[in-house]
mmCIF file of C-alpha atoms in Angstrom:
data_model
loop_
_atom_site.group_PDB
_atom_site.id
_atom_site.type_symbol
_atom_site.label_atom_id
_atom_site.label_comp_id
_atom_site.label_asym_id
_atom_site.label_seq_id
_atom_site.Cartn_x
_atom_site.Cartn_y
_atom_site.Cartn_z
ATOM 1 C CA UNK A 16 11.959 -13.779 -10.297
ATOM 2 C CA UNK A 17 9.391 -13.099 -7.815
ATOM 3 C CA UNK A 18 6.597 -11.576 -8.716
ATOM 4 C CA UNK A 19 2.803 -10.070 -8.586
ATOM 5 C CA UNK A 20 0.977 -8.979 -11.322
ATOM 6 C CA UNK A 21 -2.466 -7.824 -11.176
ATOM 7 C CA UNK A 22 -4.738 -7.353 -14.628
ATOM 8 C CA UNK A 23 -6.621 -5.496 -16.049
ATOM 9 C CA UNK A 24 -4.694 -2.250 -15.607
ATOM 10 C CA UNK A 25 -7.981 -0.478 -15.640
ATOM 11 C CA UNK A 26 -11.773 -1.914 -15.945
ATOM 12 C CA UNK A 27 -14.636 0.429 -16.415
ATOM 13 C CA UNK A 28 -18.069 -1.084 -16.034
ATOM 14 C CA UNK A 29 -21.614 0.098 -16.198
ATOM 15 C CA UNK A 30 -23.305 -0.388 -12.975
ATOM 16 C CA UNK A 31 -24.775 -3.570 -11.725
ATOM 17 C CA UNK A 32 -22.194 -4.975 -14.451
ATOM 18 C CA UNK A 33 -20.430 -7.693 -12.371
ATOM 19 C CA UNK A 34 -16.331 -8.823 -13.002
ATOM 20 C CA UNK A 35 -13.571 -10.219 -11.848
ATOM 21 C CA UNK A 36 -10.403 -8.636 -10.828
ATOM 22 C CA UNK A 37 -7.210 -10.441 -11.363
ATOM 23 C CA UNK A 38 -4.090 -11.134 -8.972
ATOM 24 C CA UNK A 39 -1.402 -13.509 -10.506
ATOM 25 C CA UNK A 40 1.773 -14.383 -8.313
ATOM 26 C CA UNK A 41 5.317 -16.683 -9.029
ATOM 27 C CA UNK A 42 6.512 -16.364 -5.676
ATOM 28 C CA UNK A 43 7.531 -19.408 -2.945
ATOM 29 C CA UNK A 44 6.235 -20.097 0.200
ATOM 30 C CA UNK A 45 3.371 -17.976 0.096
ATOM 31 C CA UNK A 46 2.315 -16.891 3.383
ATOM 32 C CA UNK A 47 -0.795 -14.842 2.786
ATOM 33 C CA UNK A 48 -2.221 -12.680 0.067
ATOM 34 C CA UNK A 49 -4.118 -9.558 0.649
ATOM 35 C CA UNK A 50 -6.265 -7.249 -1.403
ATOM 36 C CA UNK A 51 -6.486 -3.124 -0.361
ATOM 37 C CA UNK A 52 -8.962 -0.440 -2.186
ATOM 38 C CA UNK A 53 -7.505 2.939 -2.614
ATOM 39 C CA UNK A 54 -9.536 5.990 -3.620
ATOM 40 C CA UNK A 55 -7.584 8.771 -5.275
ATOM 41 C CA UNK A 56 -5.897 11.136 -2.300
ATOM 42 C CA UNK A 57 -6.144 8.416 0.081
ATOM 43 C CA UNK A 58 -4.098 5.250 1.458
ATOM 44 C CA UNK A 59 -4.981 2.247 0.917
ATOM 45 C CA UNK A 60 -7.580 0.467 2.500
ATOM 46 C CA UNK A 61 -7.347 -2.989 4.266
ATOM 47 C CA UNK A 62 -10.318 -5.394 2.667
ATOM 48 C CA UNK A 63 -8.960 -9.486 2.756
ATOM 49 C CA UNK A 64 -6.718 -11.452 3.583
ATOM 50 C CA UNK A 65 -6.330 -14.922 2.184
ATOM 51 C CA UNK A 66 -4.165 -17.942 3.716
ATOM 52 C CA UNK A 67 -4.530 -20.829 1.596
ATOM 53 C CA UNK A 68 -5.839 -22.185 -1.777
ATOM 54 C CA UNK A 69 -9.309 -22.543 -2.031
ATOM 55 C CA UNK A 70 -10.004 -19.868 0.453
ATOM 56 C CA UNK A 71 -12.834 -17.229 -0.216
ATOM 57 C CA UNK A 72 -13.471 -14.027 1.975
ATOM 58 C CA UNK A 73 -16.807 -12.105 1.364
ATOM 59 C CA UNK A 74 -17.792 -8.092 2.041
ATOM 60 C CA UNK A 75 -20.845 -6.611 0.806
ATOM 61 C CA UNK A 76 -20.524 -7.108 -3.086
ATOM 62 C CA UNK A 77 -16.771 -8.181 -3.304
ATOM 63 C CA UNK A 78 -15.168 -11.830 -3.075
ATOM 64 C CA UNK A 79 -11.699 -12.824 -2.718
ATOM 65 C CA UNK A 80 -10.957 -16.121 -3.898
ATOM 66 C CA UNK A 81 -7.474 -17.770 -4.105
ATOM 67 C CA UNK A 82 -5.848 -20.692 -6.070
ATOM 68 C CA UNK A 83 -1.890 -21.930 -6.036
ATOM 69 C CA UNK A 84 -0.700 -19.393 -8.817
ATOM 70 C CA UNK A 85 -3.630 -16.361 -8.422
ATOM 71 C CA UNK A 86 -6.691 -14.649 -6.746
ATOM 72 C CA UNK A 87 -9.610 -13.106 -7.588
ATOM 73 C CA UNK A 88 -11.499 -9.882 -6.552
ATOM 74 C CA UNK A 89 -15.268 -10.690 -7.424
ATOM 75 C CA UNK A 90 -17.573 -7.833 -7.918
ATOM 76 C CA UNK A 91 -21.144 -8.408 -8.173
ATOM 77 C CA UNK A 92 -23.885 -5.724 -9.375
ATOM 78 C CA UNK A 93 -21.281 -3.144 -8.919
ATOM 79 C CA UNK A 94 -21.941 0.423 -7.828
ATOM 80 C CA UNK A 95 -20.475 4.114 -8.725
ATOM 81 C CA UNK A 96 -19.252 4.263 -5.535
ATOM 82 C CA UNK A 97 -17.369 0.779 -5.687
ATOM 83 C CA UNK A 98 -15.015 2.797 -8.417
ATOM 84 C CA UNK A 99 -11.113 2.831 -7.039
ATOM 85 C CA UNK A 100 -8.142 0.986 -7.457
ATOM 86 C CA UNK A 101 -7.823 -2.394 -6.129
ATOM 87 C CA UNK A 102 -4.330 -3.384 -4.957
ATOM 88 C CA UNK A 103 -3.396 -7.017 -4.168
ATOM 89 C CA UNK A 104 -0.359 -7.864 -1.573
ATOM 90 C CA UNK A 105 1.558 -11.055 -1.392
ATOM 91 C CA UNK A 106 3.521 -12.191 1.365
ATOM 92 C CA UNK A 107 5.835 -14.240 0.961
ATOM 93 C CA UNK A 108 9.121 -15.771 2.938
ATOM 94 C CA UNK A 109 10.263 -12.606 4.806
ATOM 95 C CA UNK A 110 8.774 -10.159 1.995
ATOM 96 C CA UNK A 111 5.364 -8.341 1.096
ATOM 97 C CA UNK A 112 5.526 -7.386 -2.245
ATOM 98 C CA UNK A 113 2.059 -5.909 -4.086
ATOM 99 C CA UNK A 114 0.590 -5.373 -7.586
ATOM 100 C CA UNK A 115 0.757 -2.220 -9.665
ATOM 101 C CA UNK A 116 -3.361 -2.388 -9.109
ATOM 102 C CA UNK A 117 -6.268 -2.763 -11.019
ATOM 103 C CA UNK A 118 -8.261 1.443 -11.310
ATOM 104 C CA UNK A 119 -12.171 0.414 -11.683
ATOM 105 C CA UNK A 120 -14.552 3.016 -12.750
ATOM 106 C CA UNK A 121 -18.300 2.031 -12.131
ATOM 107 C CA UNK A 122 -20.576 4.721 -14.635
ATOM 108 C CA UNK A 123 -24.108 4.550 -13.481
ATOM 109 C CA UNK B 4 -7.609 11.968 15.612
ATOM 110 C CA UNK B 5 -7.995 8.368 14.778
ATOM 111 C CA UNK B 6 -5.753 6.254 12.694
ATOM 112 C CA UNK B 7 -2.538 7.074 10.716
ATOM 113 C CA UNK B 8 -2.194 10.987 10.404
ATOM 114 C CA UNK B 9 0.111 12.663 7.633
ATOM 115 C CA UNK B 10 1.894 16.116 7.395
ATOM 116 C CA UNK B 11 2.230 17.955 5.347
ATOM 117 C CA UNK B 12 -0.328 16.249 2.473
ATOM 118 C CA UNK B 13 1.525 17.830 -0.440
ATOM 119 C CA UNK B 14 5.301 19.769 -0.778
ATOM 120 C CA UNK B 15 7.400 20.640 -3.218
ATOM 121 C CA UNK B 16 10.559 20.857 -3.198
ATOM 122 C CA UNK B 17 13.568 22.438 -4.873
ATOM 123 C CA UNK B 18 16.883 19.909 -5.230
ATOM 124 C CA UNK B 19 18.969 21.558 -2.404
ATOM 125 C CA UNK B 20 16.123 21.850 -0.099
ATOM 126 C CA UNK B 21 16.148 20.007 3.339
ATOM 127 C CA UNK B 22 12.216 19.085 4.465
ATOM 128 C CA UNK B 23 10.593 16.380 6.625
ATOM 129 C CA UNK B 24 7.609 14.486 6.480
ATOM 130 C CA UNK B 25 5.574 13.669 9.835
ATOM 131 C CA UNK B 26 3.712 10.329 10.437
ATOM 132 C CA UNK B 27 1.792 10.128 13.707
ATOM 133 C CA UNK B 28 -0.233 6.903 14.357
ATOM 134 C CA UNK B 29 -3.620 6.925 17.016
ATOM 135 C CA UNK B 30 -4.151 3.011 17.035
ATOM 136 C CA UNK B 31 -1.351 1.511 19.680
ATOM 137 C CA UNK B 32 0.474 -0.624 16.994
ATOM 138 C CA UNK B 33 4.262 -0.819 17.804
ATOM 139 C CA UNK B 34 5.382 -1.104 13.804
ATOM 140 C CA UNK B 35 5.236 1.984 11.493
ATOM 141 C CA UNK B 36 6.221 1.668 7.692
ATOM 142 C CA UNK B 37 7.159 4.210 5.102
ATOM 143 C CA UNK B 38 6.374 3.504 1.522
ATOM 144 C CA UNK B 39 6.963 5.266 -2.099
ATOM 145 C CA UNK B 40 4.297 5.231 -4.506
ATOM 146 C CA UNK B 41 4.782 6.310 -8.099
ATOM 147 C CA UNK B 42 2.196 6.424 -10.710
ATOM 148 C CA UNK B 43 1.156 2.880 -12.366
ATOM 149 C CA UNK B 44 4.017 1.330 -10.452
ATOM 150 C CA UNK B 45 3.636 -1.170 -7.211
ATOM 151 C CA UNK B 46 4.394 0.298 -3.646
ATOM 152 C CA UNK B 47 7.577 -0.076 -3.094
ATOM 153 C CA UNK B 48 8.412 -0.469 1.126
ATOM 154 C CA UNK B 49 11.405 2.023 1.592
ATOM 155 C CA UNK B 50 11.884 1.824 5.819
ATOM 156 C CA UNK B 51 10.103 -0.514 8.503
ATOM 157 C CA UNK B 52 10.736 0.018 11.832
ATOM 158 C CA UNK B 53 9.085 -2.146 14.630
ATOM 159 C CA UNK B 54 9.418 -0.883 18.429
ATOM 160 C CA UNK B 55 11.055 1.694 16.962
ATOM 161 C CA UNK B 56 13.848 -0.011 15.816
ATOM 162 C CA UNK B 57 14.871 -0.009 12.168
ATOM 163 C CA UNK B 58 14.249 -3.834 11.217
ATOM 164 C CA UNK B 59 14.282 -3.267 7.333
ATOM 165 C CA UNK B 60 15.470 -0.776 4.770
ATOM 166 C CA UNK B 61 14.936 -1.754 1.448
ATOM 167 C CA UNK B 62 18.272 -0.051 -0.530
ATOM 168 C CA UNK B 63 17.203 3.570 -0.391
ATOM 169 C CA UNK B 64 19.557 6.035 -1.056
ATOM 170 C CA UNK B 65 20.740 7.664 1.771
ATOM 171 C CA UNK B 66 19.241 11.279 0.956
ATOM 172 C CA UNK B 67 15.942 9.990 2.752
ATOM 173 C CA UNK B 68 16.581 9.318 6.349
ATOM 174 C CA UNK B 69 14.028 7.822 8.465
ATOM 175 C CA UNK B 70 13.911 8.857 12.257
ATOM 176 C CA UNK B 71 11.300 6.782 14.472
ATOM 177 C CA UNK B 72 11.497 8.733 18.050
ATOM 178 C CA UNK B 73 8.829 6.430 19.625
ATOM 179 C CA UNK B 74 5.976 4.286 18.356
ATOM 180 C CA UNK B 75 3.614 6.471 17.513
ATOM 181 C CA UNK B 76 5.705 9.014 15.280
ATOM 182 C CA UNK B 77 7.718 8.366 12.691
ATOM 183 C CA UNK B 78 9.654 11.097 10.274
ATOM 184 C CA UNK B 79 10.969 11.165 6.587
ATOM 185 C CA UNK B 80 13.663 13.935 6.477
ATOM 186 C CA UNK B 81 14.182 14.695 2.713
ATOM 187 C CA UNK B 82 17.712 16.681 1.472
ATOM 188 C CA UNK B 83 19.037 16.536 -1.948
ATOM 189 C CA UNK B 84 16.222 15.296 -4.041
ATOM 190 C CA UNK B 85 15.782 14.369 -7.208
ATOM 191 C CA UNK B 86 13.132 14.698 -9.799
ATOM 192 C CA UNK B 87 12.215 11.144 -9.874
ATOM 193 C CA UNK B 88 11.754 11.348 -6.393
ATOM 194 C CA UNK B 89 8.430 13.021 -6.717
ATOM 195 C CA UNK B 90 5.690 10.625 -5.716
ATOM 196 C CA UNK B 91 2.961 9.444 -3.053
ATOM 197 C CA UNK B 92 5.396 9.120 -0.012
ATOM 198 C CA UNK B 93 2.566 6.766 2.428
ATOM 199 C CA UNK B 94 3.294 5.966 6.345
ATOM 200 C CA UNK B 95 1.676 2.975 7.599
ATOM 201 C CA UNK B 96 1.236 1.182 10.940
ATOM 202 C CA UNK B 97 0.283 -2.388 11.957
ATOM 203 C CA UNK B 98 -0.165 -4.047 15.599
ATOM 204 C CA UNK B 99 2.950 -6.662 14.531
ATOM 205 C CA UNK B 100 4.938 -6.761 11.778
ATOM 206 C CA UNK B 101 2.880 -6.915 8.652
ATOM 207 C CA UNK B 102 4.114 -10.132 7.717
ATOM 208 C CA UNK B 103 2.514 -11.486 10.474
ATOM 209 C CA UNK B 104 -0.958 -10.001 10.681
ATOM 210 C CA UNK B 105 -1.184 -8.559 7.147
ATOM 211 C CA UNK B 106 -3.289 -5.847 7.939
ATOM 212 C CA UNK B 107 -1.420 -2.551 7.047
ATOM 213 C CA UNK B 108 -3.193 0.807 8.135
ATOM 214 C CA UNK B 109 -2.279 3.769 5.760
ATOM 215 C CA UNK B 110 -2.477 7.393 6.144
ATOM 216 C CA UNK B 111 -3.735 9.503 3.170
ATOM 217 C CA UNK B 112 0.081 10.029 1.721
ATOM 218 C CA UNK B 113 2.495 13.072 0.959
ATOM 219 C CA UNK B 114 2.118 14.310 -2.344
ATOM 220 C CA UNK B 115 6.135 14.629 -3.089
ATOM 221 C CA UNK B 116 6.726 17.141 -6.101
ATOM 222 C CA UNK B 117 10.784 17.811 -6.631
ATOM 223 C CA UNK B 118 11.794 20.732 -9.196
#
């Protein structure tokens, strides 16, 4: 069965305490993967988008990275104010199918 | 306005009532989405129309009907609801389908409550 899992559910750091963000997919024919930010109340928020393995994409202190079976969402010396939930996409074949989301809290 | 507009931000709802929620989109894209979004679960894409045209509707039951007038606007009309239809009800737009650019533009959501 198709699917994309992203872990941890939730992540709380202290800030400037860098991690890594997990995306995990068994789907064929992938066609691109994207990662989105949502802050509570709001839509999601376009950040990546990553075509093949080996790929990294870099804004301020986030990196996407992606392999054959998963990506990564890199934080480095994370701020309050990087705290949200981080949703990964897949598309795949004719679908898009995305992750349940990782919620990151940043305490200063 | 700029970008992908939402009305109303929260309703609620009794189980006979007949509502609508409005999506109105600022950025020229010519596909429009509507998805569902229920707490610690995945979005799930309900309707996707592109050029206003209805090219995808992922088995929703037919008390939400989807009405795309042009492609700017697109509507949710709500009758018959059900508790566990109460959720995050998001429009979204993109300049082709999504599967080909991948860039989705969301509006804030719909707050859905159903009593």
């Amino acid at each position: 069965e198709d699917q994309v899992t992203q872990s941890p559910e939730a992540l709380r750091l202290q800030e400037g305490e860098s991690s890594s963000l997990n995306c995990s997919y068994t789907v064929s024919g992938l066609r691109g993967l994207f990662w989105y930010r949502q802050d509570p109340g709001k839509g999601p928020e376009f950040l990546f988008t990553l075509y093949s393995a080996g790929e990294e994409k870099e804004k301020e202190r986030l990196k996407a990275t992606l392999t054959k079976k998963e990506s990564f969402l890199h934080i480095t010396a994370p701020k309050p104010e990087d705290s949200a939930t981080y949703l990964c996409a897949v598309h795949y074949n004719n679908d898009m199918r995305f992750g349940a989301g990782t919620r990151l809290t940043v305490k200063p | 306005e700029t970008g992908v507009t939402q009305t109303p931000r929260h309703l609620v709802m009794g189980m006979t009532n007949k509502k609508s929620l409005k999506c109105e989109q600022h950025l020229g894209h010519n596909a429009m989405y509507w998805y569902k979004q229920s707490a610690k679960k995945p979005l799930e894409l309900m309707f996707v129309y592109s050029l206003e045209e209805r090219v995808e509707n992922n088995s929703v039951p037919s008390r939400f009907s989807p009405e795309c007038p042009n492609s700017s606007h697109l509507f949710l009309h709500l009758h018959t609801l059900q508790p566990e239809d109460s959720a995050l009800y998001l429009c979204a737009s993109s300049s082709g389908l999504v599967q080909n650019t991948g860039e989705l533009f969301f509006g804030e959501g719909s707050r859905l409550t159903v009593l």
